[in-house]
Coordinates of C-alpha atoms and ligand atoms in Angstrom, one line a residue:
X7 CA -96.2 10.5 -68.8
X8 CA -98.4 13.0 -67.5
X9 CA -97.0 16.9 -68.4
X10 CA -95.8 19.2 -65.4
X11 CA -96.4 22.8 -66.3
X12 CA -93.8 25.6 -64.7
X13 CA -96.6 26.9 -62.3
X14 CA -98.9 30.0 -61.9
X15 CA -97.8 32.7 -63.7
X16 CA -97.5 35.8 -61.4
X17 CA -95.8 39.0 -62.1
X18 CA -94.0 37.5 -64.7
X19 CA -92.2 34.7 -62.4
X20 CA -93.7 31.1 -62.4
X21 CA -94.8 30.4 -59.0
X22 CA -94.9 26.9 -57.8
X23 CA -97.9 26.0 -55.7
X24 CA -98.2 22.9 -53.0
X25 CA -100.6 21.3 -54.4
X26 CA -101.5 20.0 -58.1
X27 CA -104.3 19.2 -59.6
X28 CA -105.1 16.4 -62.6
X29 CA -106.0 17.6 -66.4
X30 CA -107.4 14.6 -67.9
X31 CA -107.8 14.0 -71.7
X32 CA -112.1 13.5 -71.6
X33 CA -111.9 10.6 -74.3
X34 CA -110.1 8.0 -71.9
X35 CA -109.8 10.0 -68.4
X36 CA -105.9 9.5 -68.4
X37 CA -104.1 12.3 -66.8
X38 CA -103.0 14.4 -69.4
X39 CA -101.3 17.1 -67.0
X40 CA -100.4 18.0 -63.8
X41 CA -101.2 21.3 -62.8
X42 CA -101.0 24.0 -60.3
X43 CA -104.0 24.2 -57.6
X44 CA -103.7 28.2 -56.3
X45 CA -105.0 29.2 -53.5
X46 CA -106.1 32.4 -52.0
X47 CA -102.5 33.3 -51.1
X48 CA -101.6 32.9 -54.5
X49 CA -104.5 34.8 -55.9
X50 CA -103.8 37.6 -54.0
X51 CA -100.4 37.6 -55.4
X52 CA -101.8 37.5 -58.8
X53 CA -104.2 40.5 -58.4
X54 CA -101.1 42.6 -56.3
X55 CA -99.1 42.2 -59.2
X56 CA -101.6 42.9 -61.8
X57 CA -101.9 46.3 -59.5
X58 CA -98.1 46.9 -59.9
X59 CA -97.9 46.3 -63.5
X60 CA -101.0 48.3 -64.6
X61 CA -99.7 52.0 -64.7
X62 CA -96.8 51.3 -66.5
X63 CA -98.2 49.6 -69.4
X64 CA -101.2 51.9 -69.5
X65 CA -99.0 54.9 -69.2
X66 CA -96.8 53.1 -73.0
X67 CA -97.5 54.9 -76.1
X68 CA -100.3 53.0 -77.4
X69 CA -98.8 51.9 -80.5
X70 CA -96.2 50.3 -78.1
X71 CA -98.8 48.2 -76.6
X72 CA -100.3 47.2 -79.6
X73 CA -96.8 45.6 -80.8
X74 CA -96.7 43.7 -78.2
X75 CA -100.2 42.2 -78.9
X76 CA -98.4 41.3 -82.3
X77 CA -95.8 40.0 -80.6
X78 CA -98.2 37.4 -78.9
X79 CA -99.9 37.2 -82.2
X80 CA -96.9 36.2 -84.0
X81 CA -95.9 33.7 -80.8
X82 CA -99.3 32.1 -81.2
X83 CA -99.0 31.3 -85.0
X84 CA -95.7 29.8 -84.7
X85 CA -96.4 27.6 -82.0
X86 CA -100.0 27.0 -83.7
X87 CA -99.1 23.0 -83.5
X88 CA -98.4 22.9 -80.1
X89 CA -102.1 24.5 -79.1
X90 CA -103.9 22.1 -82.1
X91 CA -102.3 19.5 -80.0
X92 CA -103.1 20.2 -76.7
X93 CA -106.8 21.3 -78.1
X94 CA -106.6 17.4 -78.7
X95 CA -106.1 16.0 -75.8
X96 CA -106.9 18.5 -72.8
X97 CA -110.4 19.5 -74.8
X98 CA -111.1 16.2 -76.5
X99 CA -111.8 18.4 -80.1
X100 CA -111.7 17.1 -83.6
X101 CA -108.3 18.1 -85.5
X102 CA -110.4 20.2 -87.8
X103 CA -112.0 22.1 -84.7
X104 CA -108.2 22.6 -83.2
X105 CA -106.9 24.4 -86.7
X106 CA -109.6 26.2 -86.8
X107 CA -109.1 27.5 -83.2
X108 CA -105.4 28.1 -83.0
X109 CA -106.0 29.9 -86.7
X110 CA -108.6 32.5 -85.1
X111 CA -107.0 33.5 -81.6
X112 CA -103.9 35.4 -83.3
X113 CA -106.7 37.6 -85.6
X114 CA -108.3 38.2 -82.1
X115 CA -104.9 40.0 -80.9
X116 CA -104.1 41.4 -84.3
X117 CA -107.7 43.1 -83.7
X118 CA -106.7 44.1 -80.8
X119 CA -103.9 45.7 -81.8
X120 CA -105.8 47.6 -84.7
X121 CA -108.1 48.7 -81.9
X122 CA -105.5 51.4 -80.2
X123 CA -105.6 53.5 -83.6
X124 CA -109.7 53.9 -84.1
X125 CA -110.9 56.9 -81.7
X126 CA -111.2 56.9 -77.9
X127 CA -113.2 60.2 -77.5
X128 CA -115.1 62.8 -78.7
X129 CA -115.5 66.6 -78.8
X130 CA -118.5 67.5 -77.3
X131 CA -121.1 70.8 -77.4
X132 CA -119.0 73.2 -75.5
X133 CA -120.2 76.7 -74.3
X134 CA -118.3 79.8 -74.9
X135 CA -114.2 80.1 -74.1
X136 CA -114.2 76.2 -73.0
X137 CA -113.4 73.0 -74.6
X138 CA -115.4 69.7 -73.5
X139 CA -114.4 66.6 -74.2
X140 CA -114.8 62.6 -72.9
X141 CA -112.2 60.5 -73.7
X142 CA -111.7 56.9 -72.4
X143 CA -109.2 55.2 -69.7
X144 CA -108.2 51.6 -68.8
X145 CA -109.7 50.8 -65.8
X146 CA -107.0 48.9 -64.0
X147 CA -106.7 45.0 -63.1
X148 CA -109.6 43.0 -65.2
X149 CA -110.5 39.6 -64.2
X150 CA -111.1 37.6 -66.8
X151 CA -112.5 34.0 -66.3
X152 CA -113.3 31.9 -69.6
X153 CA -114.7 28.5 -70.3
X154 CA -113.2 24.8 -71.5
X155 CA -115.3 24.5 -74.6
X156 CA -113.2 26.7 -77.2
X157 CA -110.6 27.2 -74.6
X158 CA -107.8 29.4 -76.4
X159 CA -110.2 31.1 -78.5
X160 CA -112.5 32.6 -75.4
X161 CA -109.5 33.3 -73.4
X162 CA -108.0 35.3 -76.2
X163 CA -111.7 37.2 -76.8
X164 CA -111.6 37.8 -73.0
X165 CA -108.2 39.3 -72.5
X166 CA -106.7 41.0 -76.0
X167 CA -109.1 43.8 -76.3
X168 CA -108.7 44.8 -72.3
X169 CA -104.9 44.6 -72.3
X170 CA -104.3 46.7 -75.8
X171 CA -106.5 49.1 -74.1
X172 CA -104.1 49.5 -71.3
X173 CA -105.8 47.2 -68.4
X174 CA -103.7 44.4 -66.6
X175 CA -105.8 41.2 -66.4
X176 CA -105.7 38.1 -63.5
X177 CA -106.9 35.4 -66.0
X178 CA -108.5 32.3 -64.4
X179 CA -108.9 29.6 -67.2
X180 CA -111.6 26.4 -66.3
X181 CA -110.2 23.8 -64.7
X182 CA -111.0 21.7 -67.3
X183 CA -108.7 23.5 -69.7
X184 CA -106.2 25.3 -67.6
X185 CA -103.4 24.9 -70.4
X186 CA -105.2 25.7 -73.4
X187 CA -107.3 28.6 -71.6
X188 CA -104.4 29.7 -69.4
X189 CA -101.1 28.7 -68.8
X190 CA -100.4 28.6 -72.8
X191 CA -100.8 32.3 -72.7
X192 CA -98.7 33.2 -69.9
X193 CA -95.9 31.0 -72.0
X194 CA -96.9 33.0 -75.1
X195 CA -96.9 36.1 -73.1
X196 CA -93.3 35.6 -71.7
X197 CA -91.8 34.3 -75.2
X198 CA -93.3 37.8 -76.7
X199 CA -91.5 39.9 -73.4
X200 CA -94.8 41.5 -72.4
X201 CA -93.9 43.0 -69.6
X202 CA -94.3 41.8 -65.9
X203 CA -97.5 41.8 -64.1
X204 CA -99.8 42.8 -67.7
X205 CA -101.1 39.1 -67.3
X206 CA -101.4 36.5 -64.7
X207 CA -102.6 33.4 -64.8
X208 CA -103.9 31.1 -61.8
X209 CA -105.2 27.6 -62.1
X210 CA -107.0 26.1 -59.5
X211 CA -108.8 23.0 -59.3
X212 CA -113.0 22.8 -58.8
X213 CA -113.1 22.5 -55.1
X214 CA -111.1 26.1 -55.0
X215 CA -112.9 27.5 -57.7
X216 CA -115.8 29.7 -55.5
X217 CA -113.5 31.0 -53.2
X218 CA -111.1 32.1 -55.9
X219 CA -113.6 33.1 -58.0
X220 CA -115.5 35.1 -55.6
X221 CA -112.0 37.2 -54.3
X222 CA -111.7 38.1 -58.3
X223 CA -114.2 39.8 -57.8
X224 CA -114.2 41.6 -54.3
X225 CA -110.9 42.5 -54.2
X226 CA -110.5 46.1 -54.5
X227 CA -107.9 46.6 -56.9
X228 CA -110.6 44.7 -59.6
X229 CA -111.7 47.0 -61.4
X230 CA -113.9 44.8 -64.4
X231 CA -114.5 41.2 -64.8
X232 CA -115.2 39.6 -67.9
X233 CA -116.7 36.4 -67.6
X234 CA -117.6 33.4 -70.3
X235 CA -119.5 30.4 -69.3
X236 CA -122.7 29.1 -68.3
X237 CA -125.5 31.4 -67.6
X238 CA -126.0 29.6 -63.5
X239 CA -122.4 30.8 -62.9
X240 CA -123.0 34.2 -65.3
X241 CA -125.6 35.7 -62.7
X242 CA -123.9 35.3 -59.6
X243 CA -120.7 36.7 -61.3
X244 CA -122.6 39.5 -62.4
X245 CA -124.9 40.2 -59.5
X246 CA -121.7 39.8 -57.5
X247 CA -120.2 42.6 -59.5
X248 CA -123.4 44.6 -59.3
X249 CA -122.9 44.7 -55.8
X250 CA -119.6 46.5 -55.7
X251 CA -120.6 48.9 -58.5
X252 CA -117.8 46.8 -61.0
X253 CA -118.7 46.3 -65.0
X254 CA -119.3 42.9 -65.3
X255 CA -119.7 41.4 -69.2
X256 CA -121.0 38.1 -69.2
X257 CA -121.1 36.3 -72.5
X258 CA -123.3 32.7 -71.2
X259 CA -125.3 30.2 -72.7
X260 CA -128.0 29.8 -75.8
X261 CA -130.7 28.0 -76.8
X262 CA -129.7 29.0 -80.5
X263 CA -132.6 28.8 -83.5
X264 CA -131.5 27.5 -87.7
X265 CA -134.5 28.3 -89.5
X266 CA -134.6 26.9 -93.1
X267 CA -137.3 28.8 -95.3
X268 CA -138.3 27.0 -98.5
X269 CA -136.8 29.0 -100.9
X270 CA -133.5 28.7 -99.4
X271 CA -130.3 26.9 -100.8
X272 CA -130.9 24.0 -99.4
X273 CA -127.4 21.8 -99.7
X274 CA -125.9 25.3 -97.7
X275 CA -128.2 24.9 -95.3
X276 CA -127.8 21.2 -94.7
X277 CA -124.2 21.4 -94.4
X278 CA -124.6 24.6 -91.9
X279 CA -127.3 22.3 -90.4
X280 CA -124.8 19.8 -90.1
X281 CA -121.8 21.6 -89.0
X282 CA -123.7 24.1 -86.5
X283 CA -125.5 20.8 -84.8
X284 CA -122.6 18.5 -84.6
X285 CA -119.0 20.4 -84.4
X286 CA -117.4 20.2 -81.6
X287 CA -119.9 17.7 -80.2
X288 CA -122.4 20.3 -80.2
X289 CA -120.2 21.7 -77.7
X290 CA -120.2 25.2 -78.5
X291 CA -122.6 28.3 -77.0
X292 CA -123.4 29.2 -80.6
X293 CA -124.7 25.4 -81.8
X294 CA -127.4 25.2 -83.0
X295 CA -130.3 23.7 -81.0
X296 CA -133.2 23.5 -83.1
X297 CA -133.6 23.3 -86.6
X298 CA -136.8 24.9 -88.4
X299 CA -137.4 23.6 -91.7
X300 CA -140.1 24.9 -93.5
X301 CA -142.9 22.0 -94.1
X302 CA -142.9 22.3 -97.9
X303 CA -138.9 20.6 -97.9
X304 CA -139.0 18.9 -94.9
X305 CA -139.2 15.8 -96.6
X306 CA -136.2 16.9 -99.1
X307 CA -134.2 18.4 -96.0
X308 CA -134.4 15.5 -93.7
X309 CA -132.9 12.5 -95.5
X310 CA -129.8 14.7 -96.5
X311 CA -129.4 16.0 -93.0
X312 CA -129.7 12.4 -91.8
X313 CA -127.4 11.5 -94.5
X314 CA -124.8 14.2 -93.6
X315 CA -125.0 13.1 -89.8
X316 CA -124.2 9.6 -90.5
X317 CA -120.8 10.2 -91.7
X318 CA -119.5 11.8 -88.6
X319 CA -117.1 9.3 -87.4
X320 CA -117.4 8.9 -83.2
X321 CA -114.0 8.4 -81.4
X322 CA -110.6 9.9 -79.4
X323 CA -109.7 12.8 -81.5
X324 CA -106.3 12.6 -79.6
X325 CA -105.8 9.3 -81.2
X326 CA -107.4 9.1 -84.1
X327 CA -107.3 12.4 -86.5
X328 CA -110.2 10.9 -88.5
X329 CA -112.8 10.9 -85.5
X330 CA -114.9 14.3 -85.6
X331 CA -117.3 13.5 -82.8
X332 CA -115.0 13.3 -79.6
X333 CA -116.3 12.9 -76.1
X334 CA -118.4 15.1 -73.9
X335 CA -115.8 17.4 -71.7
X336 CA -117.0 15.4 -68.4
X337 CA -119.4 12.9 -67.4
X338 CA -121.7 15.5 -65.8
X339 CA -122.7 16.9 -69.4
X340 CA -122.7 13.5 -70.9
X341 CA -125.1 12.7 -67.9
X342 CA -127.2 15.6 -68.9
X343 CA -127.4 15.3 -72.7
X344 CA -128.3 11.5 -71.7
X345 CA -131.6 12.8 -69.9
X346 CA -132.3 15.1 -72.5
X347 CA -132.3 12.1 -75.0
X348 CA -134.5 10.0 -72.2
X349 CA -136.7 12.4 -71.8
X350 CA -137.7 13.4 -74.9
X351 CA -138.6 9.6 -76.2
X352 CA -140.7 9.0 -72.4
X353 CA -142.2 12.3 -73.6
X354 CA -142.9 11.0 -77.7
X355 CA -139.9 12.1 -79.6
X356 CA -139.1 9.8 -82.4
X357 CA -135.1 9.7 -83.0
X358 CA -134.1 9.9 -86.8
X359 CA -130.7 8.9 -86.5
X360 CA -128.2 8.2 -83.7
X361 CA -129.6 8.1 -79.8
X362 CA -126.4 6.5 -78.4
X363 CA -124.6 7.4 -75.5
X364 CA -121.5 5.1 -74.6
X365 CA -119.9 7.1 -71.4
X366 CA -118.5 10.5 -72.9
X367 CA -119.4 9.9 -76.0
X368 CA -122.6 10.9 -77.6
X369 CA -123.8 10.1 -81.6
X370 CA -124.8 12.7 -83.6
X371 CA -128.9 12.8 -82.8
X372 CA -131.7 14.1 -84.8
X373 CA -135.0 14.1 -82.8
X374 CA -138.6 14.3 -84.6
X375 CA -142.1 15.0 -82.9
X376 CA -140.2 17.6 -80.5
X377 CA -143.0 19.5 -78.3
X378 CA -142.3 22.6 -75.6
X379 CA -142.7 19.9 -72.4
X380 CA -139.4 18.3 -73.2
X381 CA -136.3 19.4 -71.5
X382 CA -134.6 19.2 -75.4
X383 CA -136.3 22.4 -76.5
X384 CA -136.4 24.6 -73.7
X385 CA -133.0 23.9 -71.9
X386 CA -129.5 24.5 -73.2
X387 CA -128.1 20.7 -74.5
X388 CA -124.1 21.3 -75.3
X389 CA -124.2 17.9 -77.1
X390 CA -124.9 16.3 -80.3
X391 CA -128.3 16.1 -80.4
X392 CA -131.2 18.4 -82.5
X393 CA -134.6 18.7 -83.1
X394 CA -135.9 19.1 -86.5
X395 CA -139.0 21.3 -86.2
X396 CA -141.6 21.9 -89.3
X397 CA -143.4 25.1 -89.3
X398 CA -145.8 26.5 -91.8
X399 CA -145.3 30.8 -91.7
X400 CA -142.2 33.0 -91.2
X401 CA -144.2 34.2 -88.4
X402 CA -144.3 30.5 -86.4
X403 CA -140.8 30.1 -87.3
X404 CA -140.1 33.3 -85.6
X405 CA -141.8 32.5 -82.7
X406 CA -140.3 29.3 -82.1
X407 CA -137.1 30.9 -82.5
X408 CA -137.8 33.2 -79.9
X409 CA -139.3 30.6 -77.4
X410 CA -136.7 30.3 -75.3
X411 CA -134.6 32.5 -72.2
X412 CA -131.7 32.4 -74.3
X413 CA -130.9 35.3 -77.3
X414 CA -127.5 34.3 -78.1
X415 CA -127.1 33.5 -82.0
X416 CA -129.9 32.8 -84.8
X417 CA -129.6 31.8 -88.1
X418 CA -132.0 31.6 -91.3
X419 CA -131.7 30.9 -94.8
X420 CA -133.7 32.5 -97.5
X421 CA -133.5 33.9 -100.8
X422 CA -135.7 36.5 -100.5
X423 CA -134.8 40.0 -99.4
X424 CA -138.1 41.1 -97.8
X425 CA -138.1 38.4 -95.9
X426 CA -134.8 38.4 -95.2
X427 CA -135.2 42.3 -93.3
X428 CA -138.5 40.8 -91.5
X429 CA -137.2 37.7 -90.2
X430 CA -133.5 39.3 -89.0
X431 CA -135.5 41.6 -86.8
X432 CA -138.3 39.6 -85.3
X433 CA -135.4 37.4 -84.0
X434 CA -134.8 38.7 -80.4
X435 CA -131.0 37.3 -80.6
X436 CA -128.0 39.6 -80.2
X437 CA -126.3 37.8 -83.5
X438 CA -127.9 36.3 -86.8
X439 CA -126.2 34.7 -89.7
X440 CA -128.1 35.5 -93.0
X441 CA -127.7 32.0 -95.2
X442 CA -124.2 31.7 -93.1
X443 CA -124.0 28.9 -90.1
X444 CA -122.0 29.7 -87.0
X445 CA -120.9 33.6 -87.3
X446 CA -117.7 34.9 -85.5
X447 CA -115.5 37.5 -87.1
X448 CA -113.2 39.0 -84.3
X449 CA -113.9 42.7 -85.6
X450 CA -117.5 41.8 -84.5
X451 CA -119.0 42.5 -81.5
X452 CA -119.9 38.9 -79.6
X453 CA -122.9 38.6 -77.0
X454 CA -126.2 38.0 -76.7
X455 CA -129.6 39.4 -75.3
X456 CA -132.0 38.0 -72.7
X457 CA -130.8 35.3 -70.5
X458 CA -127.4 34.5 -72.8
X459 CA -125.8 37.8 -71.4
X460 CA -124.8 41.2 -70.9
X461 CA -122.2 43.6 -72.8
X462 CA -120.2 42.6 -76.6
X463 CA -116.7 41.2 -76.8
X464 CA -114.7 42.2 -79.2
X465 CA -114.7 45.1 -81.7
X466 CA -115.3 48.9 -80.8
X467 CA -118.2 48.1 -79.0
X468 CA -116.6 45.3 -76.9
X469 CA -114.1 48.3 -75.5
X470 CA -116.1 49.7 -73.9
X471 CA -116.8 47.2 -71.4
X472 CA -113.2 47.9 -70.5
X473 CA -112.6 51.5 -70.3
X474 CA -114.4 54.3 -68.2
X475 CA -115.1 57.7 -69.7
X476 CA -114.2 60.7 -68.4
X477 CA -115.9 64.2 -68.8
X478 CA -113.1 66.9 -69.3
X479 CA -113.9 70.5 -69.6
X480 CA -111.2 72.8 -70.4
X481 CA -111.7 76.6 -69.2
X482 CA -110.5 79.9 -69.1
X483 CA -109.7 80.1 -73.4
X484 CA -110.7 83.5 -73.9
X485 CA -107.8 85.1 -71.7
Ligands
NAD517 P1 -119.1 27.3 -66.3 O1 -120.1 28.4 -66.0 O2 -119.3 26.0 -65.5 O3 -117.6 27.7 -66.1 C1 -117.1 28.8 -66.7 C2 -115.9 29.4 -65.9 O4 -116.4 29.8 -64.6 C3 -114.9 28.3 -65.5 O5 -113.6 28.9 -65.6 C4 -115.2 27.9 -64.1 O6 -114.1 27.5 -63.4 C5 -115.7 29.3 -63.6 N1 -116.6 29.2 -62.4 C6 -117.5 28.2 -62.1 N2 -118.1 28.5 -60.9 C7 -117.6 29.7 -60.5 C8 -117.9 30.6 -59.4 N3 -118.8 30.3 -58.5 N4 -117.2 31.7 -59.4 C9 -116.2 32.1 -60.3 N5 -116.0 31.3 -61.3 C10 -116.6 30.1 -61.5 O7 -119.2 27.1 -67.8 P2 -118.5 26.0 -68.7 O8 -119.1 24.6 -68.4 O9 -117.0 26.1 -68.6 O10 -118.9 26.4 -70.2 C11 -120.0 26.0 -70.9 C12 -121.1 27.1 -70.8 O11 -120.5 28.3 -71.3 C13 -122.2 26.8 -71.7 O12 -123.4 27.2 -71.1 C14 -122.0 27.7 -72.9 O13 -123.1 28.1 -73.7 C15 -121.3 28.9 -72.3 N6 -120.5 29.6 -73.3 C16 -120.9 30.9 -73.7 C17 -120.2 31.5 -74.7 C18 -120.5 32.9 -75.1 O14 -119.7 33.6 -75.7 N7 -121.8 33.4 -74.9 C19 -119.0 30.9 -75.2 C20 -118.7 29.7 -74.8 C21 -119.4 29.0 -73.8

């Protein structure tokens, strides 16, 4: 029987809605949930109380609000099973992929905790008898809209580091997720007594989400939105913002670059080949896209990537722990990473392994003979499926890498520390991993450069986006 969540969380009371919308588990389509569908009357709540609860959380001792995000740390760990599970079956991920979720988003809050007690402000040159200074505020009610892919994890990125700050936050999950990205935290949230009105959550379904969206971003009490998802939605968020003057940061999509030198440890970089290509279903803004393999071991590297690949078991995660390739989210992206794979063989790709596509689910798919025309290399996949791409010189590599609108994440493997230094800064990306796959350390900040976003999340740099400064100039010393 489908699961019937308490409703919109809204100044800390769960508000019922008229209408519900379905969460369905993507590897069979059953309905997994019922949920609440807000609407604008409902938003406006959300933001009005987000308003009211604002100055009194910002005006708490800071260490006071950094407890609490321990609190919701502490929560999260202890009802760790309960997210792998729902990870399962509302995101349709791997049990490996769920563990490793549910295990990060607590360090995201204890992060944000530890972010209260580094410095907000600075002395500055003062002239004689006064004292200038600029010190940093919360801003007020943050908006924060994440994505379905890594649901809890984004959602935590988005929100932790505003709220210890001292913002309030109206989070509005993806209506593919809603539990996972949303409601789960306003649960966590009341467990660990946060007070009311520092989050809100509201779920709506797709047909609600412009309107909605587009009010958490005009209303006036907004203050910052920070958004995660693809970059078509990312602009308009962001140009929207633009227009009333409001910080937008927009972590969106990537086109991401492995580059395999020939003196590089080469069962490491199959396995991050492996795992950065297929985990997840390739579902994940920092998969990578291509693989660059030197031409010297291309004929070493293949046959063990291939090898690697083939063991991936396809099938429902929810009901079969052993099946590491789940199903595509929807049937739009499994449409999409369908005409990828069709248009790369009308165009001359050879396929070294996998090439099926059985409704949701995709094989793990290794393309050859991979050439700029083909929709695989120059647009954003989100599925299973990589090209391998020889190159000759660091410098062809680099410019491969860099062929695309997309900066988000790189990664290379080498031995050699010159190179090393030469190829980590030709690569216009805003994060590369140095003979390491996937990279994400919450004390790190997270974004990318060109069209795969705008601002960090996370660390001291990630603040920012959440805090104005403020010139203060003390007179009048000398009397
Ligand atoms: P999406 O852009 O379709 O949706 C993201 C969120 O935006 C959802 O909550 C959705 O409901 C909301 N949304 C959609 N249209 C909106 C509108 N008009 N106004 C306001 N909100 C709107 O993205 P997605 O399919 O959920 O996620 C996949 C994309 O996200 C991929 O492109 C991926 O690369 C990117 N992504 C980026 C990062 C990163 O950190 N850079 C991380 C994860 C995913």
């Amino acid at each position: 029987m489908a699961i019937n969540f308490k409703g919109l969380y809204i100044g800390g009371q769960w508000v019922n809605t008229a209408s519900h919308f379905d969460d369905l588990n993507p590897a069979d389509g059953a309905v997994w949930a019922t949920v609440p569908d807000a609407t604008m009357t409902e938003t406006v709540m959300a933001i009005r109380a987000a308003h009211d609860g604002f100055k009194a959380w910002a005006a708490l001792p800071f260490q006071e609000r950094s407890n609490y995000m321990l609190k919701v740390a502490s929560v999260i760990e202890r009802r760790k099973n309960d997210l792998v599970e729902a990870l399962r079956h509302e995101g349709g991920g791997w049990i490996g992929k769920g563990m490793f979720e549910a295990g990060y988003v607590p360090e995201v809050f204890h992060a944000a905790a530890a972010s209260n007690y580094a410095a907000i402000g600075e002395i500055l040159p003062s002239e004689n008898n006064k004292f200038s200074l600029a010190v940093r505020r919360p801003m007020g009610v943050i908006t924060c809209i994440s994505p379905w892919n890594f649901p809890a994890l984004l959602t935590a990125r988005g929100i932790a580091f505003a709220l210890a700050a001292g913002n309030a936050v109206v989070l509005k999950p993806s209506e593919e997720t809603p539990y996972t990205g949303g409601l789960f935290f306003a649960e966590v949230f009341e467990e660990a007594g946060v007070p009311a009105g520092v989050l809100n959550v509201i779920t709506c379904s797709r047909s609600r989400v412009q309107a909605i969206g587009d009010e958490l971003i005009d209303h006036p009490a907004i203050k910052g939105i920070t958004f995660t998802g693809s970059t078509a939605v990312g602009r308009v968020i962001a140009a929207r913002a633009g227009a009333h003057l409001k910080k937008a940061c927009v972590e969106l999509g990537g086109k991401d670059a492995l580059i395999i030198c020939e003196d590089a440890d080469l069962d490491r970089a199959v396995k991050a080949a492996n795992f950065g290509s297929f985990m997840h279903q390739g579902q994940i803004c920092m998969s990578v896209e291509k693989v660059l393999v030197h031409e010297k071991i291309l004929d070493r590297f293949l046959p063990a990537f291939i090898e690697r690949a083939k063991a991936l078991k396809v099938g429902d995660p929810s009901r079969d722990p052993a099946s590491i390739i789940g199903p595509l989210i929807n049937d739009k992206q499994a449409a999409r990473v369908k005409e990828q794979i069709e248009d790369a063989v009308a165009k001359g790709a050879k396929i070294a392994l996998g090439g099926g596509v059985n409704g949701r689910f995709v094989e793990p798919t290794i393309l050859l003979n991979v050439t700029r025309d083909m929709l695989v290399y120059r647009d954003e996949t989100f599925g299973p499926v990589v090209p391998v791409i020889p190159f000759s010189t660091d410098e062809q590599a680099i410019a491969i890498a860099n062929d695309t609108e997309y900066g988000l994440a790189a990664y290379f493997y080498s031995r050699d520390i010159g190179r090393i230094w030469r190829v980590a800064e030709g690569l216009e990306y805003g994060m590369v991993g140095i003979n390491e796959g996937i990279i994400s350390n919450a004390a790190a900040p997270f974004g990318g450069v060109k069209s795969s976003g705008l601002g960090r999340e996370g660390s001291k740099y990630g603040i920012e986006d959440f805090l104005e400064i403020k010139y203060l100039c003390l007179g009048g010393l000398n009397k």
